[in-house]
PDB file of C-alpha atoms in Angstrom:
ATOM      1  CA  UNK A   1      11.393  23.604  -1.294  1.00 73.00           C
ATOM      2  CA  UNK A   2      10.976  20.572   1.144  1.00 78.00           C
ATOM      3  CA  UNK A   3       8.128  18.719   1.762  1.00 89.00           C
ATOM      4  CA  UNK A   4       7.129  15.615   3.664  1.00 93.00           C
ATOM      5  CA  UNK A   5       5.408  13.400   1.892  1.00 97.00           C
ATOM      6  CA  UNK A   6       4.441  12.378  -2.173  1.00 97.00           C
ATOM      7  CA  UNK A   7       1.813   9.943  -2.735  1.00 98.00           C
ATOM      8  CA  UNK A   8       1.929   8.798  -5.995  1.00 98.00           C
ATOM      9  CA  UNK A   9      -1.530   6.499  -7.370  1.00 96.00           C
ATOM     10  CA  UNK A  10      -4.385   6.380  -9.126  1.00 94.00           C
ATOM     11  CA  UNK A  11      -7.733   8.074  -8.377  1.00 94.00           C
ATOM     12  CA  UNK A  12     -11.106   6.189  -8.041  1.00 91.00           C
ATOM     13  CA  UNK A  13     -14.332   8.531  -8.629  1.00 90.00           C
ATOM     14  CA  UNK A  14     -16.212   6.113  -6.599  1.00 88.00           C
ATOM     15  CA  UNK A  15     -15.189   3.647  -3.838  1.00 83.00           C
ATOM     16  CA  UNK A  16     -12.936   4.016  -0.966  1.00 85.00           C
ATOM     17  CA  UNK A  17      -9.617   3.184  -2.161  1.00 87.00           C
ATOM     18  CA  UNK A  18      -6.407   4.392  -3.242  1.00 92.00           C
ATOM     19  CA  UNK A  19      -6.397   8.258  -3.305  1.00 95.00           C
ATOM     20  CA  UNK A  20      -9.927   8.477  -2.563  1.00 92.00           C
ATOM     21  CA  UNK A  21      -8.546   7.162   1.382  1.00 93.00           C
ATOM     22  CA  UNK A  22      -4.851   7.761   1.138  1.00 96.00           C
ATOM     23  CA  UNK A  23      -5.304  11.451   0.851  1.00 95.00           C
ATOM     24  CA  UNK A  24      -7.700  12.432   3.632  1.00 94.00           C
ATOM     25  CA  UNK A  25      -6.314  10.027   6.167  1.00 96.00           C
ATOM     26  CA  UNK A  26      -2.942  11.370   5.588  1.00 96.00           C
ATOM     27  CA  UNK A  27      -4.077  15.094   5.553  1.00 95.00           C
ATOM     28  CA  UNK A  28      -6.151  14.416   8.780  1.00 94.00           C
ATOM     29  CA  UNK A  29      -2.407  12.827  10.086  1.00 95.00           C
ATOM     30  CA  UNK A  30      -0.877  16.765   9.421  1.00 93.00           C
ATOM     31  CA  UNK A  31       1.176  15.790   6.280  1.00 94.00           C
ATOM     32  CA  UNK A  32      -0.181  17.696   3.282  1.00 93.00           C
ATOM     33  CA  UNK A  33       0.369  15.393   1.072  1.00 96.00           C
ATOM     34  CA  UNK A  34       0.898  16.399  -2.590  1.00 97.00           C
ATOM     35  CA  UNK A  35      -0.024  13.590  -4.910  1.00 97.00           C
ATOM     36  CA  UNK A  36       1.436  12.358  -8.339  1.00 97.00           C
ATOM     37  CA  UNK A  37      -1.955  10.667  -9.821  1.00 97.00           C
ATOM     38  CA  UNK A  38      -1.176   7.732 -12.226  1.00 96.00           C
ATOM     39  CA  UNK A  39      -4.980   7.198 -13.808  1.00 94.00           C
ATOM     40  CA  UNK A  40      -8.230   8.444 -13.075  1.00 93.00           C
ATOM     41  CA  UNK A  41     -11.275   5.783 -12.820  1.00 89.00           C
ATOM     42  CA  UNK A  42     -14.480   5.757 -12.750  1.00 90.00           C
ATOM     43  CA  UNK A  43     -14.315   3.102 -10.045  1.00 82.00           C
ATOM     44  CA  UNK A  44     -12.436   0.651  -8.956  1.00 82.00           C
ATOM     45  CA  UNK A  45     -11.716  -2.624 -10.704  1.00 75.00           C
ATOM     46  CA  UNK A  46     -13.734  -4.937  -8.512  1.00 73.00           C
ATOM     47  CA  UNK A  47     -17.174  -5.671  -8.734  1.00 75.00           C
ATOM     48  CA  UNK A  48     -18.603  -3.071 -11.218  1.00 80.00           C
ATOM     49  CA  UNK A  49     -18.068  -4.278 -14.363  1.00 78.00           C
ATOM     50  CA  UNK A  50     -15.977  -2.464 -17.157  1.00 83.00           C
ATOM     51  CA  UNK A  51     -14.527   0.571 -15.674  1.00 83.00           C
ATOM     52  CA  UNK A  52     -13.369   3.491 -17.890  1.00 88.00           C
ATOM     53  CA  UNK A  53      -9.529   4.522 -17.139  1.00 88.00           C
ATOM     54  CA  UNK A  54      -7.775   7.223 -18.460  1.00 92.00           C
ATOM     55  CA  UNK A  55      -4.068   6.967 -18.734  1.00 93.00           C
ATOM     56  CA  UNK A  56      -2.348  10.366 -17.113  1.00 95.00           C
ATOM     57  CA  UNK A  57       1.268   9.005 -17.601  1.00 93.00           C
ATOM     58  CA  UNK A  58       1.989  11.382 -19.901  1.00 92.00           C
ATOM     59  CA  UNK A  59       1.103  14.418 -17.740  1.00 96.00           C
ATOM     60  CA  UNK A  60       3.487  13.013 -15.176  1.00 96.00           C
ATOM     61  CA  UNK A  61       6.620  13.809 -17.112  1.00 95.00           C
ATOM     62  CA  UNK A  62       4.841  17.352 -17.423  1.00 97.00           C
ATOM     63  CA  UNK A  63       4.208  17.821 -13.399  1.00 97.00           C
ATOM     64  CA  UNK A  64       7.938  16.581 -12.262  1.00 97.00           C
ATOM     65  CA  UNK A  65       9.158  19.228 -14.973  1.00 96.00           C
ATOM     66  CA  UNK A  66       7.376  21.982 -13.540  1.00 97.00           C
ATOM     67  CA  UNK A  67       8.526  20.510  -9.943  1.00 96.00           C
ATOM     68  CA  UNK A  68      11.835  20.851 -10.300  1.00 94.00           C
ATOM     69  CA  UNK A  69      11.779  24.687 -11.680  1.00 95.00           C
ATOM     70  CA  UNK A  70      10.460  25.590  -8.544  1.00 94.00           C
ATOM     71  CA  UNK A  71      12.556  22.847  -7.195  1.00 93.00           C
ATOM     72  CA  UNK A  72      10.374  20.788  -5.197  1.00 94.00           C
ATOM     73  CA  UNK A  73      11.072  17.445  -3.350  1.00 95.00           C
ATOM     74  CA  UNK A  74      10.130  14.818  -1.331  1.00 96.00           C
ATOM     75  CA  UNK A  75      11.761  12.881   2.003  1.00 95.00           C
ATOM     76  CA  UNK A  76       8.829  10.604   2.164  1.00 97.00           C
ATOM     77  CA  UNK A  77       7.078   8.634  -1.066  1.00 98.00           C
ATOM     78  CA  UNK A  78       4.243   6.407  -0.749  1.00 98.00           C
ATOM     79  CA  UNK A  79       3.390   4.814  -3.846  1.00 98.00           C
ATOM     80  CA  UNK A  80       0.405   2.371  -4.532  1.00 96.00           C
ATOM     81  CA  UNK A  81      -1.564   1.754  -7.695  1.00 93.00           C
ATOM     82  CA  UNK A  82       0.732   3.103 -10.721  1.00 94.00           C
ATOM     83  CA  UNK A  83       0.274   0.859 -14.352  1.00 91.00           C
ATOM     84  CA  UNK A  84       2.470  -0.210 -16.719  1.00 92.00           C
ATOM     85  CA  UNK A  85       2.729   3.120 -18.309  1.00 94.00           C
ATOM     86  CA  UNK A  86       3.501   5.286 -15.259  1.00 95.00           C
ATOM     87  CA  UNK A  87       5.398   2.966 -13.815  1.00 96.00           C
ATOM     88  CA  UNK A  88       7.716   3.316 -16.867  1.00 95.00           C
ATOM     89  CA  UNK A  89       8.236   6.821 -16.315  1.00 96.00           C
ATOM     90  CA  UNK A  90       8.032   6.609 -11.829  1.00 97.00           C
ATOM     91  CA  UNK A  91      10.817   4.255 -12.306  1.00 95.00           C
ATOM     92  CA  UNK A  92      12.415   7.017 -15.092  1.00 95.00           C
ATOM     93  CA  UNK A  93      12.027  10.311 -13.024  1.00 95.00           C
ATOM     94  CA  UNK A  94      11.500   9.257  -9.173  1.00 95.00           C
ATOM     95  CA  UNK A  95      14.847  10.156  -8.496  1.00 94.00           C
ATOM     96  CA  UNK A  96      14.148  13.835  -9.773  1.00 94.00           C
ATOM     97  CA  UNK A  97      11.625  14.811  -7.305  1.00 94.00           C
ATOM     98  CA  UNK A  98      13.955  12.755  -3.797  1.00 95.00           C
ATOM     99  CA  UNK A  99      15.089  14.696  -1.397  1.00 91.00           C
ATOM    100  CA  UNK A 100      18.892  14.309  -1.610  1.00 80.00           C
ATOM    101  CA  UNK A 101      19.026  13.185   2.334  1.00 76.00           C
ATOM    102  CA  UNK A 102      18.453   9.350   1.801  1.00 85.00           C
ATOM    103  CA  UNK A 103      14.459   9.611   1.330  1.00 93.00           C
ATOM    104  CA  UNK A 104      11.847   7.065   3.298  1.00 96.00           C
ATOM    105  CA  UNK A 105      10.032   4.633   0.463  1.00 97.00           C
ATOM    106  CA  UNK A 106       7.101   3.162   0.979  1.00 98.00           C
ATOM    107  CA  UNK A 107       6.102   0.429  -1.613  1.00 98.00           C
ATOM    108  CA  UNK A 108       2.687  -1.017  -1.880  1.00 97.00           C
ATOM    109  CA  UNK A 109       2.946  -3.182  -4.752  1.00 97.00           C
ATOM    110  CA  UNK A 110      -0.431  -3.219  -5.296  1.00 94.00           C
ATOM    111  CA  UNK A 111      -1.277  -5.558  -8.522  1.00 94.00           C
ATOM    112  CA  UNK A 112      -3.113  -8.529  -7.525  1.00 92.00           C
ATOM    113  CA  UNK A 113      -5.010 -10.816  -4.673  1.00 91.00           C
ATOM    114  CA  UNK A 114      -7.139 -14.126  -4.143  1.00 90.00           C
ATOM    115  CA  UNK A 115      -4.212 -15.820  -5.907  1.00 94.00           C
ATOM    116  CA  UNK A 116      -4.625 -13.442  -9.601  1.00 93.00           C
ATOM    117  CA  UNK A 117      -3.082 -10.644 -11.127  1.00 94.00           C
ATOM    118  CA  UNK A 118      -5.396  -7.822 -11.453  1.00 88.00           C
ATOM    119  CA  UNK A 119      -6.699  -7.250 -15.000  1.00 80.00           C
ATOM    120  CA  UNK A 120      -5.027  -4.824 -16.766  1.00 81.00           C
ATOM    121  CA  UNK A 121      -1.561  -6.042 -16.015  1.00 89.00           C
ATOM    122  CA  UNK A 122       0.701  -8.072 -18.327  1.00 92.00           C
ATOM    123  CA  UNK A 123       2.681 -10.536 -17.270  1.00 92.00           C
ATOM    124  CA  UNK A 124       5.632  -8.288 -17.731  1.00 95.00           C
ATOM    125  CA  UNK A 125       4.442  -5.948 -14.835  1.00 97.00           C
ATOM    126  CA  UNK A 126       5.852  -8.281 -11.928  1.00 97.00           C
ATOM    127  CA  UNK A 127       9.000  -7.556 -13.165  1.00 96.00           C
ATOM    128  CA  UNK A 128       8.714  -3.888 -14.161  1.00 96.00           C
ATOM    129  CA  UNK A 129       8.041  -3.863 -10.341  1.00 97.00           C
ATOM    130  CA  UNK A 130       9.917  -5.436  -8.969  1.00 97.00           C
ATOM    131  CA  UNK A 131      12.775  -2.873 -10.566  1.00 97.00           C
ATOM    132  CA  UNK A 132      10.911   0.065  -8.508  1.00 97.00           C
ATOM    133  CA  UNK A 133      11.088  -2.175  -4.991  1.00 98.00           C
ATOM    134  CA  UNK A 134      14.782  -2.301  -5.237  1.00 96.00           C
ATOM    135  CA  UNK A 135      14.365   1.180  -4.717  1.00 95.00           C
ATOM    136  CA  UNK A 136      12.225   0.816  -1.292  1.00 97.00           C
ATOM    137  CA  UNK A 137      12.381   1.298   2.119  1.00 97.00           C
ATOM    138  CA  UNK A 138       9.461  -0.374   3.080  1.00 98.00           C
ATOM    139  CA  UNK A 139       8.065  -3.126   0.521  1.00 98.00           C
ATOM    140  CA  UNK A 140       4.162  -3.971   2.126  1.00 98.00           C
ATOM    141  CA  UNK A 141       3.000  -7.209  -0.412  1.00 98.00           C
ATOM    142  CA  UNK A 142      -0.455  -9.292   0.335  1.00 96.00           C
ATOM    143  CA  UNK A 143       0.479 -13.016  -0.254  1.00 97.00           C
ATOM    144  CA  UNK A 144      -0.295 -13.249  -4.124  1.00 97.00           C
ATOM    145  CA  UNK A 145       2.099  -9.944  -4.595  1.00 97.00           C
ATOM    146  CA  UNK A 146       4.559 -11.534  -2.941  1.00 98.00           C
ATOM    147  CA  UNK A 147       4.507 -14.613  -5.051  1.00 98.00           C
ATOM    148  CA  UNK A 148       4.366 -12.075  -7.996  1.00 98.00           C
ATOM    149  CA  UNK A 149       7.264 -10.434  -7.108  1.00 98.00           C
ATOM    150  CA  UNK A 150       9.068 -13.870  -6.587  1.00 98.00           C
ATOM    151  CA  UNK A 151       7.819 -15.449  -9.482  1.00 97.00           C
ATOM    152  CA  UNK A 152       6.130 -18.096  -7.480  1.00 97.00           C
ATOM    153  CA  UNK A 153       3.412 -20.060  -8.150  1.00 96.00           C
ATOM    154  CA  UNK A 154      -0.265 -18.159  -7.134  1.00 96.00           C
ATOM    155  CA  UNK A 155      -1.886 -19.577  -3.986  1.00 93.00           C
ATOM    156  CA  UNK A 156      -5.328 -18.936  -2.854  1.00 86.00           C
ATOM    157  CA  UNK A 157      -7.044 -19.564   0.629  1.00 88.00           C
ATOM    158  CA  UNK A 158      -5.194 -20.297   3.829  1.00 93.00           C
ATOM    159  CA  UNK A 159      -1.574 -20.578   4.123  1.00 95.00           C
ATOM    160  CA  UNK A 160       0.387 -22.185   6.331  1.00 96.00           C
ATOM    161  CA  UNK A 161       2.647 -19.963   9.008  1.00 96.00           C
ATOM    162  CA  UNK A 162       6.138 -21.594   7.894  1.00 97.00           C
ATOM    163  CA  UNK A 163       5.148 -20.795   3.967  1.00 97.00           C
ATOM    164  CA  UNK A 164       4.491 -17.154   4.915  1.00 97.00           C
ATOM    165  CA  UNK A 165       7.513 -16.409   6.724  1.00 97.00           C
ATOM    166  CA  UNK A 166       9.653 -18.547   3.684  1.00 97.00           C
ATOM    167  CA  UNK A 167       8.289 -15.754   1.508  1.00 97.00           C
ATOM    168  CA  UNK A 168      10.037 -12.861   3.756  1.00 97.00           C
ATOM    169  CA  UNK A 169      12.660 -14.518   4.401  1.00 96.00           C
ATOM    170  CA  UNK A 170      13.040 -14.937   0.229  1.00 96.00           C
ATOM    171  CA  UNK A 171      12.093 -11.039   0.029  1.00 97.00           C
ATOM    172  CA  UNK A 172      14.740 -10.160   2.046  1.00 95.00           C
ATOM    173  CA  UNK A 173      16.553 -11.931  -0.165  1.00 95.00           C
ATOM    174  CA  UNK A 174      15.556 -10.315  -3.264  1.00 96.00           C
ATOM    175  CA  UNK A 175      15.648  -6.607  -1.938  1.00 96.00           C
ATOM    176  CA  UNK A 176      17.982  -6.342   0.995  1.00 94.00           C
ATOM    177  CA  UNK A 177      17.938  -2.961   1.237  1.00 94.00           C
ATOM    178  CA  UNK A 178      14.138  -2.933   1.924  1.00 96.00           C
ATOM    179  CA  UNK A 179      12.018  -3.855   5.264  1.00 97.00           C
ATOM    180  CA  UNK A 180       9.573  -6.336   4.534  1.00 98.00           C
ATOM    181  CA  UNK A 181       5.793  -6.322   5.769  1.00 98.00           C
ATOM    182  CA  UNK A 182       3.863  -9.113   4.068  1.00 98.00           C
ATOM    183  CA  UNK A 183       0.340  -8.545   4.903  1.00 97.00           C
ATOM    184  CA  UNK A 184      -3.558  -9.605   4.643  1.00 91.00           C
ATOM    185  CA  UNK A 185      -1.732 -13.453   4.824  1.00 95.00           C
ATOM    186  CA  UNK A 186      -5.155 -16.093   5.598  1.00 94.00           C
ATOM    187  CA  UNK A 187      -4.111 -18.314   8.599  1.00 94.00           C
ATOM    188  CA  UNK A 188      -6.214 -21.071   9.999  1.00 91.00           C
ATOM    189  CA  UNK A 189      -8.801 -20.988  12.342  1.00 88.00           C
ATOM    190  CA  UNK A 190     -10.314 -17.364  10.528  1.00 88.00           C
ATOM    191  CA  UNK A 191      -7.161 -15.830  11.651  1.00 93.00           C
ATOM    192  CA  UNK A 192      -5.242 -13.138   9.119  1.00 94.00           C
ATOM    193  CA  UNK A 193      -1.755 -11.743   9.954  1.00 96.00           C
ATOM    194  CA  UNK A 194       0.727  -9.775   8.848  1.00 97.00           C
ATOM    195  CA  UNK A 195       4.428 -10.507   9.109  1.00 98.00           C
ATOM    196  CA  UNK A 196       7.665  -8.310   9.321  1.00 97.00           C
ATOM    197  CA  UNK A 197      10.943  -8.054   9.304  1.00 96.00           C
ATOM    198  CA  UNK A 198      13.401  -4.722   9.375  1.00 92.00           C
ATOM    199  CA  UNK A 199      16.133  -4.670   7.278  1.00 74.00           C
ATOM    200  CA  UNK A 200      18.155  -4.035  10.564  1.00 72.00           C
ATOM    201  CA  UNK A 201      17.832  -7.255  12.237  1.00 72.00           C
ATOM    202  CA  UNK A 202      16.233  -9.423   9.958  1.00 80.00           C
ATOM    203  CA  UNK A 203      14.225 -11.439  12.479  1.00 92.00           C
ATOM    204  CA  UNK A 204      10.390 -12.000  11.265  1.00 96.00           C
ATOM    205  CA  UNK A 205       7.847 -11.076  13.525  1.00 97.00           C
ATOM    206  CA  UNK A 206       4.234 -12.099  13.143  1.00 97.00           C
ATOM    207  CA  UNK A 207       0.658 -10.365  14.359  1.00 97.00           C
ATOM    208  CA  UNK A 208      -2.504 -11.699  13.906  1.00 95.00           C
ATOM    209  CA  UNK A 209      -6.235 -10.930  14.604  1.00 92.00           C
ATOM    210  CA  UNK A 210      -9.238 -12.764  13.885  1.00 89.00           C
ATOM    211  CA  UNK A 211     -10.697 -12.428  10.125  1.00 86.00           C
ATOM    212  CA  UNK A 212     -13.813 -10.747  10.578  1.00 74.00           C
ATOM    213  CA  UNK A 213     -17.088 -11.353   7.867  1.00 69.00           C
ATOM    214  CA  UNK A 214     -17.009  -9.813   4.602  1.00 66.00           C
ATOM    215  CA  UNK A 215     -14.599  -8.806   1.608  1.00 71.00           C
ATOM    216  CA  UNK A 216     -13.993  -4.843   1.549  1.00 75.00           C
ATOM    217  CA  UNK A 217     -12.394  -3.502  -1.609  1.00 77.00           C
ATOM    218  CA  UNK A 218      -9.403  -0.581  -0.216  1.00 84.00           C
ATOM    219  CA  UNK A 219      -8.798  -2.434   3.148  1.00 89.00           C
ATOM    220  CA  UNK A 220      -5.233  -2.882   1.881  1.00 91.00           C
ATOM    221  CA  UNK A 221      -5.394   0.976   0.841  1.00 92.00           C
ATOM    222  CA  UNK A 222      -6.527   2.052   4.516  1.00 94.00           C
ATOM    223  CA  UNK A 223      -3.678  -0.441   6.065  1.00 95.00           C
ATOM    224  CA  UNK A 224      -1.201   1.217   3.835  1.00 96.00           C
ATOM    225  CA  UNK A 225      -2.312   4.493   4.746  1.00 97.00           C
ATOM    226  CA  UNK A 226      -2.150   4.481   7.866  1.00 97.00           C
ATOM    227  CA  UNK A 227       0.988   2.411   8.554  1.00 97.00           C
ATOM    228  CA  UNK A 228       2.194   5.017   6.340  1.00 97.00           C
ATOM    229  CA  UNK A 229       1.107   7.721   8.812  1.00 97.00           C
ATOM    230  CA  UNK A 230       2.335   6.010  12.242  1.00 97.00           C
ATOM    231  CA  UNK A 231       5.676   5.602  10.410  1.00 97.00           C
ATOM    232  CA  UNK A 232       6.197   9.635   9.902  1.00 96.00           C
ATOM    233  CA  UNK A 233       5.695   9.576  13.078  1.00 95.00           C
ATOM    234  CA  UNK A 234       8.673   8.322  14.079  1.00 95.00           C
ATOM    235  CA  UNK A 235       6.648   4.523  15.364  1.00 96.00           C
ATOM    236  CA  UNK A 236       8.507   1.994  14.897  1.00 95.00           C
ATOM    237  CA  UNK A 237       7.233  -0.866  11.790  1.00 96.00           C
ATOM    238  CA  UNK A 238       6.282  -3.388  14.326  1.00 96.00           C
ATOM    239  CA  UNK A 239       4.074  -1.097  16.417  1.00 96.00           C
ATOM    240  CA  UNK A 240       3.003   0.880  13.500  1.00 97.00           C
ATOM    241  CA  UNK A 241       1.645  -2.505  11.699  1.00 97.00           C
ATOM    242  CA  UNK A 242      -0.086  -3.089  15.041  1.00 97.00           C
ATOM    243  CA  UNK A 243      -1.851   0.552  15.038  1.00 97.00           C
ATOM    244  CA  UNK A 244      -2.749  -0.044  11.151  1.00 96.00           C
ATOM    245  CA  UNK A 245      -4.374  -3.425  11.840  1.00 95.00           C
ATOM    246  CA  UNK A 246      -6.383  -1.657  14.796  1.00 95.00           C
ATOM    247  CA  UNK A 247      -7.657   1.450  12.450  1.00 95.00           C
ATOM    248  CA  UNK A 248      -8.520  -1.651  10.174  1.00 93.00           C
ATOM    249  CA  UNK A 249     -10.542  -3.920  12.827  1.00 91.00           C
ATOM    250  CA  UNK A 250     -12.307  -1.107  14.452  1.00 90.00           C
ATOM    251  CA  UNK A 251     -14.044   0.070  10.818  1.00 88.00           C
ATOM    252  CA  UNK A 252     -14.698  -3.557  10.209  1.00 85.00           C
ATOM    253  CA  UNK A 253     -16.166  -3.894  13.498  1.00 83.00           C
ATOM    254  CA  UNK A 254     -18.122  -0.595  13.215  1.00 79.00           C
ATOM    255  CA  UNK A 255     -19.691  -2.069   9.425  1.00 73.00           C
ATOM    256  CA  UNK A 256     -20.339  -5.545  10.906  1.00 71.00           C
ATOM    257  CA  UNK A 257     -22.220  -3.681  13.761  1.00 69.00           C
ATOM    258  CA  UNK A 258     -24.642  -1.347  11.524  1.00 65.00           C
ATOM    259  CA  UNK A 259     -27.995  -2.744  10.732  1.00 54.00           C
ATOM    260  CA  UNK A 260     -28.208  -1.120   7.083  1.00 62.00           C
ATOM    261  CA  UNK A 261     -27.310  -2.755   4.115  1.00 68.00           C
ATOM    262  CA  UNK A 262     -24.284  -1.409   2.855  1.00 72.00           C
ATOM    263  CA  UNK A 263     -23.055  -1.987  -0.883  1.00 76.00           C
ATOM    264  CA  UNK A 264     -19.418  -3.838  -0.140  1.00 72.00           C
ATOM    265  CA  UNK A 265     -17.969  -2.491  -3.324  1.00 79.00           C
ATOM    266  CA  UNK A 266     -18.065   0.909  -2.004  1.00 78.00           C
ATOM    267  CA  UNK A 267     -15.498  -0.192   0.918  1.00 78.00           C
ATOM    268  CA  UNK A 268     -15.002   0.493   4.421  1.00 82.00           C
ATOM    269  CA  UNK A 269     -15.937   4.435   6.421  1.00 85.00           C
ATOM    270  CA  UNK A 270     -13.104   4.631   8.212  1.00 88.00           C
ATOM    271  CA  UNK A 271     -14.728   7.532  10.102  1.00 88.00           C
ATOM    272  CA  UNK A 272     -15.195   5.433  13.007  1.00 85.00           C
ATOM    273  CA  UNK A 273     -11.129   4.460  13.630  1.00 92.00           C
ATOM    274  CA  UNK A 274      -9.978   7.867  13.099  1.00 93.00           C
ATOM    275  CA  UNK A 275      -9.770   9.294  16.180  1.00 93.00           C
ATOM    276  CA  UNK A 276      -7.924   6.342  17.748  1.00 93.00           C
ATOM    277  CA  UNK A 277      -5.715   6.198  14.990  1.00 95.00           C
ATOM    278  CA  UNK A 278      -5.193  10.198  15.272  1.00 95.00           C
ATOM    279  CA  UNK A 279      -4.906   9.664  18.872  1.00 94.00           C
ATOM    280  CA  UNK A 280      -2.216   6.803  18.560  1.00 95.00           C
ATOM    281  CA  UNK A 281      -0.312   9.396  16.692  1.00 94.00           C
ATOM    282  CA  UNK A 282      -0.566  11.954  19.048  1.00 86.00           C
ATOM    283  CA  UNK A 283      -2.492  14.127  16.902  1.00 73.00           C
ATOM    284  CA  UNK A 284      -5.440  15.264  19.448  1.00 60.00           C
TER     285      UNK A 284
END
């Protein structure tokens, strides 16, 4: 038994991110998604103090064992948030659940930002990673994952356009197989951008859009999601970056625009750019 598309991450009881937006912008895209879920929180990590997580590693061996009695796999994989301890066992088993026909990978190698590894990590995780991204189709790193993944040293703030398009070029490097997206990079004059470059031609594009007020935990979530979306779609990276970074500006315009007061821990309703983004798809 075939089916499109795994998402494998954790799960946030409160605040938009990870599986929380992954899976309903994803079903709303036609794919139903099944999910591999690597923790359960009570919330995210950012902004609400000590969180409780519970571990669900072990039950992952358990679910890809039932999988394959049935047998069920995957052509598409989308993975996000995973830990130390499922990431053991992803980069163990992810080959058991593939789709034999050269399956799409999408890696978002989500584990730090602002310049800081996100708490919970060890050192060693970069590296543990970076094991599973040899492995991708699509590697999509903000600026301090990058550095992560290249052992560099952390920046924070703006960046200039040469030193962002040093780190592709060094990513391509690193994981040749892999198209590169480096994204959420902090340009002067309030401008952020993303930059590509497909493993096919290996020239590095850039798109940028003015940085709009405010800091909104799971924006990187809702990029990945839906670039994730406009690629099973058969859109190619640079245009689907470009329709990602739209769903993106058009909820950030839509929360600058409302007159309540809005807790920005909670993240972004993406409600408004849905049916553009559906619509870019060709979904209504």
């Amino acid at each position: 038994m075939l089916q499109k598309l795994l998402i494998i991450q954790d799960f946030s009881c409160a605040g938009q991110v990870s599986l929380s937006s992954a899976l309903p912008i994803l079903g709303a895209a036609g794919f139903q998604p099944a999910v591999l879920p690597t923790a359960l929180l009570s919330t995210h990590t950012g902004g609400w103090g000590k969180n409780s997580f519970y571990d669900l590693s072990t039950e992952l061996t358990k679910i890809i064992t039932h999988w394959s009695t049935i047998p069920l796999s995957f052509s598409n994989v989308y993975l996000g948030y995973l830990g130390e301890s499922a990431l053991s066992i992803i980069l163990d088993q992810l080959n058991k659940v593939l789709s034999s026909n050269h399956p799409f990978i999408l890696l978002d190698p989500v584990m730090g930002d602002h310049g800081k590894l996100y708490s919970g990590f060890s050192k060693k995780y970069p590296l543990m990673l970076s094991h599973l991204a040899k492995k991708a189709s699509l590697l999509t790193p903000n600026l301090t994952e990058a550095e992560l993944l290249l052992n560099r040293k952390l920046s924070s703030g703006t960046v200039e356009i040469n030193y962002a398009r040093q780190l592709v070029v060094e990513l391509q490097r690193k994981f040749p197989d892999a198209a590169i997206l480096l994204t959420g990079v902090s340009l002067a004059q309030q401008k952020v951008a993303v930059f590509g470059s497909e493993n096919i031609s290996r020239e590095i594009w850039q798109l940028s859009t003015p940085r709009l007020p405010g800091n909104y935990f799971g924006t990187g979530d809702l990029f990945a999601s839906a670039l994730t979306a406009a690629i099973l779609n058969n859109i190619p990276l640079k245009r689907a970056a470009e329709i990602a970074m739209e769903f993106i500006n058009i909820n950030l315009k839509q929360r600058c625009a409302a007159s309540q007061q809005i807790d920005l821990r909670i993240g972004l309703d993406y409600s408004a750019g849905l049916p553009l983004l559906l619509k870019q798809l060709k979904k209504i």
